[in-house]
Tab-separated table of N, CA, C and O in Angstrom:
chain	number	residue	atom	x	y	z
A	1	LYS	N	174.589	94.473	-47.190
A	1	LYS	CA	173.400	94.176	-46.740
A	1	LYS	C	173.883	93.793	-45.315
A	1	LYS	O	173.882	93.208	-44.002
A	2	LEU	N	175.102	92.183	-45.555
A	2	LEU	CA	174.795	91.084	-44.933
A	2	LEU	C	175.564	91.094	-44.014
A	2	LEU	O	176.045	91.489	-42.888
A	3	ARG	N	177.139	92.051	-44.122
A	3	ARG	CA	177.986	92.333	-43.548
A	3	ARG	C	178.219	93.505	-42.800
A	3	ARG	O	178.193	93.397	-41.920
A	4	LYS	N	177.207	94.018	-43.435
A	4	LYS	CA	176.946	95.386	-41.731
A	4	LYS	C	175.950	95.684	-41.183
A	4	LYS	O	175.891	95.122	-40.002
A	5	ASN	N	175.142	93.982	-41.230
A	5	ASN	CA	174.549	93.754	-39.970
A	5	ASN	C	175.005	92.965	-39.612
A	5	ASN	O	174.451	92.560	-38.113
A	6	LEU	N	176.174	92.437	-39.554
A	6	LEU	CA	176.925	91.405	-38.970
A	6	LEU	C	178.257	92.159	-37.883
A	6	LEU	O	178.548	92.389	-37.548
A	7	GLY	N	178.053	93.770	-38.465
A	7	GLY	CA	178.852	94.198	-38.212
A	7	GLY	C	180.121	94.419	-38.724
A	7	GLY	O	181.592	94.720	-37.758
A	8	ILE	N	180.458	93.760	-39.723
A	8	ILE	CA	181.665	93.891	-40.646
A	8	ILE	C	181.907	94.865	-41.097
A	8	ILE	O	180.768	96.005	-42.540
A	9	THR	N	182.713	95.869	-41.538
A	9	THR	CA	183.340	96.688	-42.418
A	9	THR	C	183.594	96.648	-43.991
A	9	THR	O	183.060	95.766	-44.216
A	10	ALA	N	182.228	97.087	-44.790
A	10	ALA	CA	182.241	96.773	-46.118
A	10	ALA	C	182.050	97.925	-47.129
A	10	ALA	O	181.140	99.402	-46.347
A	11	GLY	N	182.423	97.945	-48.200
A	11	GLY	CA	182.381	99.465	-49.224
A	11	GLY	C	180.792	99.121	-49.872
A	11	GLY	O	180.493	98.291	-49.950
A	12	SER	N	180.820	100.153	-50.256
A	12	SER	CA	179.624	100.163	-51.245
A	12	SER	C	180.479	99.580	-52.655
A	12	SER	O	181.724	99.990	-53.415
A	13	PRO	N	179.030	98.684	-53.647
A	13	PRO	CA	180.164	97.911	-54.150
A	13	PRO	C	179.613	98.881	-55.523
A	13	PRO	O	179.032	99.578	-55.912
A	14	GLY	N	180.844	98.559	-56.607
A	14	GLY	CA	180.888	99.517	-57.488
A	14	GLY	C	179.755	98.802	-58.525
A	14	GLY	O	179.430	97.161	-58.798
A	15	LEU	N	178.507	99.271	-59.071
A	15	LEU	CA	177.352	98.728	-59.551
A	15	LEU	C	177.402	99.783	-61.348
A	15	LEU	O	176.832	99.245	-62.047
A	16	HIS	N	178.849	99.607	-61.897
A	16	HIS	CA	179.274	99.307	-63.528
A	16	HIS	C	178.813	98.506	-64.422
A	16	HIS	O	179.758	97.744	-63.595
A	17	MET	N	178.353	97.996	-65.279
A	17	MET	CA	178.656	96.760	-65.386
A	17	MET	C	178.407	97.478	-67.024
A	17	MET	O	178.533	98.147	-67.738
A	18	SER	N	179.590	96.444	-67.715
A	18	SER	CA	179.415	96.191	-69.570
A	18	SER	C	179.228	95.336	-69.811
A	18	SER	O	179.506	94.264	-69.351
A	19	PHE	N	178.009	94.833	-70.948
A	19	PHE	CA	177.257	93.718	-71.646
A	19	PHE	C	177.627	93.990	-73.278
A	19	PHE	O	177.524	94.507	-73.652
A	20	THR	N	178.479	93.091	-73.387
A	20	THR	CA	179.524	93.131	-74.690
A	20	THR	C	178.364	91.967	-75.280
A	20	THR	O	178.521	90.705	-74.724
A	21	GLY	N	178.603	91.378	-76.898
A	21	GLY	CA	177.696	91.164	-77.705
A	21	GLY	C	177.422	90.862	-78.623
A	21	GLY	O	177.221	92.194	-78.855
A	22	SER	N	177.201	89.805	-79.911
A	22	SER	CA	176.914	90.891	-81.036
A	22	SER	C	175.035	91.363	-81.617
A	22	SER	O	174.213	91.008	-79.674
A	23	PRO	N	174.631	91.679	-81.902
A	23	PRO	CA	173.309	92.539	-82.043
A	23	PRO	C	172.029	91.522	-81.941
A	23	PRO	O	172.217	89.697	-82.241
A	24	GLY	N	171.021	91.225	-81.192
A	24	GLY	CA	169.807	90.916	-80.175
A	24	GLY	C	170.624	89.377	-79.607
A	24	GLY	O	169.871	88.079	-79.859
A	25	THR	N	171.616	89.615	-79.175
A	25	THR	CA	171.878	88.293	-78.187
A	25	THR	C	171.351	89.395	-76.707
A	25	THR	O	171.303	88.269	-75.576
A	26	GLY	N	170.656	89.704	-76.495
A	26	GLY	CA	170.079	90.464	-74.755
A	26	GLY	C	170.387	90.819	-74.082
A	26	GLY	O	170.150	90.754	-72.838
A	27	LYS	N	171.410	91.853	-74.243
A	27	LYS	CA	171.779	92.763	-73.456
A	27	LYS	C	171.080	93.741	-73.046
A	27	LYS	O	171.123	94.066	-71.718
A	28	THR	N	170.528	94.365	-73.622
A	28	THR	CA	169.306	95.441	-73.323
A	28	THR	C	168.299	94.527	-72.454
A	28	THR	O	168.329	95.361	-70.685
A	29	THR	N	168.336	93.460	-72.555
A	29	THR	CA	166.931	92.407	-72.063
A	29	THR	C	167.849	92.317	-70.347
A	29	THR	O	167.224	92.557	-69.146
A	30	VAL	N	168.949	92.117	-70.403
A	30	VAL	CA	169.961	92.090	-69.576
A	30	VAL	C	170.007	92.608	-68.086
A	30	VAL	O	169.731	93.002	-67.336
A	31	GLY	N	170.081	93.860	-69.356
A	31	GLY	CA	170.354	95.169	-68.356
A	31	GLY	C	168.859	95.943	-67.552
A	31	GLY	O	168.652	96.192	-66.672
A	32	LEU	N	167.932	95.513	-68.444
A	32	LEU	CA	166.493	95.661	-67.451
A	32	LEU	C	166.280	94.721	-66.209
A	32	LEU	O	165.781	95.112	-65.406
A	33	LYS	N	166.810	93.422	-65.977
A	33	LYS	CA	167.070	92.571	-65.912
A	33	LYS	C	167.624	92.613	-64.731
A	33	LYS	O	167.695	93.112	-63.197
A	34	MET	N	168.736	93.564	-64.742
A	34	MET	CA	169.819	93.938	-63.894
A	34	MET	C	169.577	94.942	-62.882
A	34	MET	O	169.312	95.542	-61.671
A	35	ALA	N	168.344	96.048	-63.549
A	35	ALA	CA	167.676	97.444	-63.140
A	35	ALA	C	166.184	96.378	-61.634
A	35	ALA	O	166.825	97.246	-60.646
A	36	ASP	N	166.132	95.861	-62.078
A	36	ASP	CA	164.297	94.718	-61.216
A	36	ASP	C	165.709	94.432	-60.724
A	36	ASP	O	164.895	94.891	-59.559
A	37	ILE	N	166.407	94.033	-60.116
A	37	ILE	CA	167.471	93.260	-59.745
A	37	ILE	C	167.713	94.008	-58.518
A	37	ILE	O	168.022	93.914	-57.324
A	38	LEU	N	168.870	95.081	-58.701
A	38	LEU	CA	168.982	96.528	-57.803
A	38	LEU	C	168.214	97.257	-57.038
A	38	LEU	O	168.416	97.424	-55.952
A	39	PHE	N	167.154	97.112	-57.832
A	39	PHE	CA	165.918	97.534	-57.069
A	39	PHE	C	165.420	97.379	-56.265
A	39	PHE	O	165.050	97.334	-54.600
A	40	GLN	N	165.348	95.959	-56.699
A	40	GLN	CA	164.754	94.656	-55.175
A	40	GLN	C	165.733	94.542	-54.462
A	40	GLN	O	165.370	94.521	-52.943
A	41	LEU	N	167.063	94.984	-54.448
A	41	LEU	CA	168.084	94.586	-53.373
A	41	LEU	C	168.064	95.826	-52.619
A	41	LEU	O	169.451	96.081	-51.167
A	42	GLY	N	167.913	97.291	-52.971
A	42	GLY	CA	167.885	98.377	-52.586
A	42	GLY	C	168.552	99.111	-53.111
A	42	GLY	O	169.533	99.939	-52.655
A	43	TYR	N	169.337	98.519	-54.075
A	43	TYR	CA	170.955	99.108	-54.554
A	43	TYR	C	170.013	100.950	-55.082
A	43	TYR	O	170.892	101.367	-55.409
A	44	ILE	N	169.453	101.181	-55.983
A	44	ILE	CA	168.875	101.500	-56.677
A	44	ILE	C	167.526	102.092	-55.749
A	44	ILE	O	166.191	101.265	-55.348
A	45	LYS	N	166.729	103.332	-56.175
A	45	LYS	CA	165.729	103.801	-56.037
A	45	LYS	C	163.885	103.723	-56.822
A	45	LYS	O	163.202	103.147	-55.971
A	46	LYS	N	164.444	103.683	-57.834
A	46	LYS	CA	163.370	103.694	-58.627
A	46	LYS	C	163.207	101.602	-59.179
A	46	LYS	O	162.047	102.135	-59.715
A	47	GLY	N	164.534	102.173	-59.901
A	47	GLY	CA	164.251	100.615	-60.991
A	47	GLY	C	163.928	100.697	-61.963
A	47	GLY	O	163.689	99.421	-62.950
A	48	HIS	N	164.195	101.836	-62.631
A	48	HIS	CA	163.829	102.497	-64.167
A	48	HIS	C	165.025	102.076	-64.912
A	48	HIS	O	166.168	102.058	-64.199
A	49	LEU	N	164.692	101.581	-66.196
A	49	LEU	CA	165.942	101.910	-67.005
A	49	LEU	C	165.692	102.703	-68.288
A	49	LEU	O	164.537	102.515	-68.829
A	50	LEU	N	166.920	103.660	-68.348
A	50	LEU	CA	166.756	105.130	-68.922
A	50	LEU	C	167.746	103.965	-70.686
A	50	LEU	O	169.506	104.526	-70.417
A	51	THR	N	167.644	103.474	-71.779
A	51	THR	CA	168.299	103.648	-72.810
A	51	THR	C	168.209	104.474	-73.412
A	51	THR	O	167.700	104.829	-74.417
A	52	VAL	N	170.034	104.994	-74.035
A	52	VAL	CA	170.362	105.688	-74.473
A	52	VAL	C	171.190	105.807	-75.755
A	52	VAL	O	171.851	104.510	-75.221
A	53	THR	N	171.193	106.521	-76.369
A	53	THR	CA	172.614	105.993	-77.885
A	53	THR	C	172.966	107.708	-77.873
A	53	THR	O	173.099	108.342	-77.033
A	54	ARG	N	173.946	107.425	-78.633
A	54	ARG	CA	174.877	108.312	-79.015
A	54	ARG	C	174.288	109.805	-79.232
A	54	ARG	O	174.817	110.880	-78.711
A	55	ASP	N	173.554	109.424	-79.455
A	55	ASP	CA	172.749	111.183	-80.104
A	55	ASP	C	172.255	111.526	-79.511
A	55	ASP	O	171.708	112.536	-79.308
A	56	ASP	N	171.413	110.471	-78.589
A	56	ASP	CA	171.269	111.370	-77.497
A	56	ASP	C	172.236	111.675	-76.267
A	56	ASP	O	171.340	112.559	-75.103
A	57	LEU	N	173.158	111.674	-76.202
A	57	LEU	CA	174.624	112.215	-75.191
A	57	LEU	C	175.345	113.572	-75.957
A	57	LEU	O	175.768	114.575	-74.916
A	58	VAL	N	175.718	113.326	-76.574
A	58	VAL	CA	176.656	113.689	-77.750
A	58	VAL	C	175.609	115.482	-78.778
A	58	VAL	O	175.331	114.724	-79.532
A	59	GLY	N	176.459	116.469	-78.798
A	59	GLY	CA	175.787	117.975	-79.203
A	59	GLY	C	176.420	117.818	-80.439
A	59	GLY	O	177.997	116.912	-80.986
A	60	GLN	N	175.629	118.279	-81.533
A	60	GLN	CA	176.403	119.156	-82.916
A	60	GLN	C	176.591	120.034	-82.651
A	60	GLN	O	177.556	119.981	-84.011
A	61	TYR	N	177.627	120.353	-81.940
A	61	TYR	CA	177.865	121.954	-81.817
A	61	TYR	C	178.635	122.014	-80.737
A	61	TYR	O	178.263	121.612	-79.398
A	62	ILE	N	179.209	122.799	-80.580
A	62	ILE	CA	180.684	122.958	-78.709
A	62	ILE	C	179.354	124.030	-77.962
A	62	ILE	O	178.698	124.416	-78.359
A	63	GLY	N	179.444	122.956	-77.094
A	63	GLY	CA	178.790	123.296	-75.726
A	63	GLY	C	177.255	122.985	-75.609
A	63	GLY	O	176.387	122.936	-74.711
A	64	HIS	N	176.759	121.791	-76.431
A	64	HIS	CA	175.583	121.011	-76.806
A	64	HIS	C	176.089	120.058	-75.967
A	64	HIS	O	174.509	119.457	-75.722
A	65	THR	N	176.894	119.239	-75.699
A	65	THR	CA	176.903	117.761	-74.933
A	65	THR	C	176.445	118.028	-72.986
A	65	THR	O	175.943	117.125	-73.268
A	66	ALA	N	177.305	118.798	-73.271
A	66	ALA	CA	177.403	118.796	-71.440
A	66	ALA	C	175.753	119.396	-71.254
A	66	ALA	O	174.786	118.324	-70.429
A	67	PRO	N	174.722	119.885	-71.967
A	67	PRO	CA	173.165	119.866	-70.995
A	67	PRO	C	172.374	118.703	-71.518
A	67	PRO	O	171.587	118.203	-70.753
A	68	LYS	N	172.549	118.241	-72.739
A	68	LYS	CA	172.639	116.611	-73.568
A	68	LYS	C	172.269	116.442	-72.511
A	68	LYS	O	171.322	114.898	-71.484
A	69	THR	N	173.963	115.880	-72.275
A	69	THR	CA	174.205	114.696	-71.109
A	69	THR	C	173.492	114.608	-69.232
A	69	THR	O	173.138	113.542	-69.062
A	70	LYS	N	173.585	116.211	-69.261
A	70	LYS	CA	172.935	116.591	-68.224
A	70	LYS	C	171.328	116.180	-68.125
A	70	LYS	O	171.158	115.398	-66.551
A	71	GLU	N	171.376	116.064	-68.429
A	71	GLU	CA	169.692	116.191	-68.912
A	71	GLU	C	169.278	114.863	-68.996
A	71	GLU	O	168.160	114.221	-68.518
A	72	VAL	N	169.959	113.797	-69.642
A	72	VAL	CA	169.949	112.369	-69.868
A	72	VAL	C	170.056	111.478	-68.254
A	72	VAL	O	169.503	110.681	-67.537
A	73	LEU	N	171.358	112.194	-67.407
A	73	LEU	CA	171.786	111.752	-66.060
A	73	LEU	C	170.638	112.467	-65.169
A	73	LEU	O	170.150	111.303	-64.189
A	74	LYS	N	169.986	113.359	-65.526
A	74	LYS	CA	168.988	113.407	-64.963
A	74	LYS	C	167.050	112.518	-64.857
A	74	LYS	O	166.652	112.266	-63.823
A	75	LYS	N	167.379	112.309	-65.845
A	75	LYS	CA	166.045	111.486	-66.291
A	75	LYS	C	166.568	109.943	-65.945
A	75	LYS	O	165.656	109.238	-65.020
A	76	ALA	N	167.630	109.806	-65.821
A	76	ALA	CA	167.668	108.483	-64.715
A	76	ALA	C	168.514	108.340	-63.353
A	76	ALA	O	168.837	107.111	-62.970
A	77	MET	N	168.729	109.084	-63.016
A	77	MET	CA	168.653	109.056	-61.667
A	77	MET	C	168.060	108.309	-60.948
A	77	MET	O	166.340	108.609	-60.963
A	78	GLY	N	168.356	106.970	-59.834
A	78	GLY	CA	167.449	105.955	-59.736
A	78	GLY	C	167.293	104.853	-60.158
A	78	GLY	O	166.778	104.009	-59.146
A	79	GLY	N	167.536	105.210	-60.704
A	79	GLY	CA	167.322	103.890	-61.605
A	79	GLY	C	168.580	103.444	-62.855
A	79	GLY	O	169.812	103.658	-62.490
A	80	VAL	N	168.775	102.835	-63.772
A	80	VAL	CA	169.832	102.496	-64.742
A	80	VAL	C	169.101	103.281	-66.155
A	80	VAL	O	168.808	103.432	-66.715
A	81	LEU	N	170.852	103.562	-66.247
A	81	LEU	CA	171.514	104.002	-67.296
A	81	LEU	C	172.002	103.028	-68.338
A	81	LEU	O	172.975	102.665	-68.054
A	82	PHE	N	171.116	103.139	-69.431
A	82	PHE	CA	171.908	101.950	-70.607
A	82	PHE	C	171.706	102.372	-71.419
A	82	PHE	O	171.718	103.754	-71.981
A	83	ILE	N	173.741	102.586	-71.486
A	83	ILE	CA	174.104	103.675	-73.049
A	83	ILE	C	174.609	102.202	-74.099
A	83	ILE	O	175.299	101.198	-73.910
A	84	ASP	N	173.669	102.101	-75.182
A	84	ASP	CA	173.400	101.196	-76.397
A	84	ASP	C	174.660	101.849	-76.892
A	84	ASP	O	174.683	102.947	-77.553
A	85	GLU	N	175.959	100.525	-77.367
A	85	GLU	CA	176.619	101.015	-78.612
A	85	GLU	C	177.555	102.420	-77.969
A	85	GLU	O	178.004	103.088	-78.146
A	86	ALA	N	178.235	102.260	-76.806
A	86	ALA	CA	178.803	103.494	-76.135
A	86	ALA	C	180.239	103.680	-76.763
A	86	ALA	O	180.679	104.938	-77.111
A	87	TYR	N	180.593	102.941	-77.764
A	87	TYR	CA	181.706	102.472	-77.831
A	87	TYR	C	181.769	104.146	-79.355
A	87	TYR	O	182.684	103.939	-79.518
A	88	TYR	N	180.525	103.809	-79.507
A	88	TYR	CA	180.264	105.282	-80.557
A	88	TYR	C	180.388	107.135	-79.951
A	88	TYR	O	179.961	107.931	-80.660
A	89	LEU	N	180.645	106.233	-78.726
A	89	LEU	CA	180.191	107.813	-78.264
A	89	LEU	C	181.206	108.519	-78.232
A	89	LEU	O	180.989	110.171	-78.967
A	90	TYR	N	182.960	108.250	-78.409
A	90	TYR	CA	184.470	109.322	-79.215
A	90	TYR	C	184.783	108.634	-80.326
A	90	TYR	O	184.677	107.277	-80.122
A	91	LYS	N	185.174	109.858	-81.645
A	91	LYS	CA	185.163	109.327	-82.544
A	91	LYS	C	186.528	109.539	-82.827
A	91	LYS	O	185.966	110.919	-83.663
A	92	PRO	N	187.606	109.722	-82.312
A	92	PRO	CA	188.881	110.460	-82.807
A	92	PRO	C	189.202	110.766	-83.860
A	92	PRO	O	189.763	111.456	-84.156
A	93	ASP	N	188.559	109.746	-85.041
A	93	ASP	CA	189.251	110.377	-86.755
A	93	ASP	C	188.273	111.307	-87.153
A	93	ASP	O	188.438	111.627	-88.274
A	94	ASN	N	187.899	112.112	-86.366
A	94	ASN	CA	186.733	112.594	-86.648
A	94	ASN	C	186.903	114.549	-86.383
A	94	ASN	O	186.720	114.573	-84.908
A	95	GLU	N	187.855	115.700	-86.377
A	95	GLU	CA	187.927	116.119	-85.896
A	95	GLU	C	186.195	117.549	-84.897
A	95	GLU	O	186.395	117.956	-84.881
A	96	ARG	N	184.511	116.888	-86.472
A	96	ARG	CA	184.105	117.820	-85.966
A	96	ARG	C	183.338	117.315	-84.914
A	96	ARG	O	182.439	117.423	-85.091
A	97	ASP	N	183.671	115.943	-83.922
A	97	ASP	CA	182.662	114.940	-83.184
A	97	ASP	C	183.123	115.578	-81.742
A	97	ASP	O	183.845	116.220	-81.443
A	98	TYR	N	181.885	115.905	-81.326
A	98	TYR	CA	181.698	116.568	-79.991
A	98	TYR	C	181.692	115.643	-77.964
A	98	TYR	O	181.486	115.544	-77.773
A	99	GLY	N	181.839	113.841	-79.372
A	99	GLY	CA	181.812	113.250	-77.987
A	99	GLY	C	182.879	113.079	-77.135
A	99	GLY	O	182.720	112.692	-76.242
A	100	SER	N	183.911	113.861	-76.919
A	100	SER	CA	184.796	113.976	-76.202
A	100	SER	C	185.054	115.363	-75.152
A	100	SER	O	184.953	115.396	-74.228
A	101	GLU	N	183.768	116.245	-75.991
A	101	GLU	CA	183.690	117.027	-74.595
A	101	GLU	C	181.785	116.158	-73.852
A	101	GLU	O	182.597	116.811	-72.127
């Protein structure tokens, strides 16, 4: 914002983040604080944090993943989407897994 006010060309900052650490180290808390900070700085409109897991995003049959994911994205619009344990989204060793969809 400061660059823009000074007439200096500035691109939009990337807001994707990854929090890593052992269980109980405060990753979700940090996500919540980041949602508040981004809201106060005007980067997001609502400032809410939506925490989801694999079960909220991945369907149990072909064609079920996209609608579930779309619904979660609608709920997260204007805020922060926090995907807890995102490394579980895709399981390549299971042929009946629809995380890649």
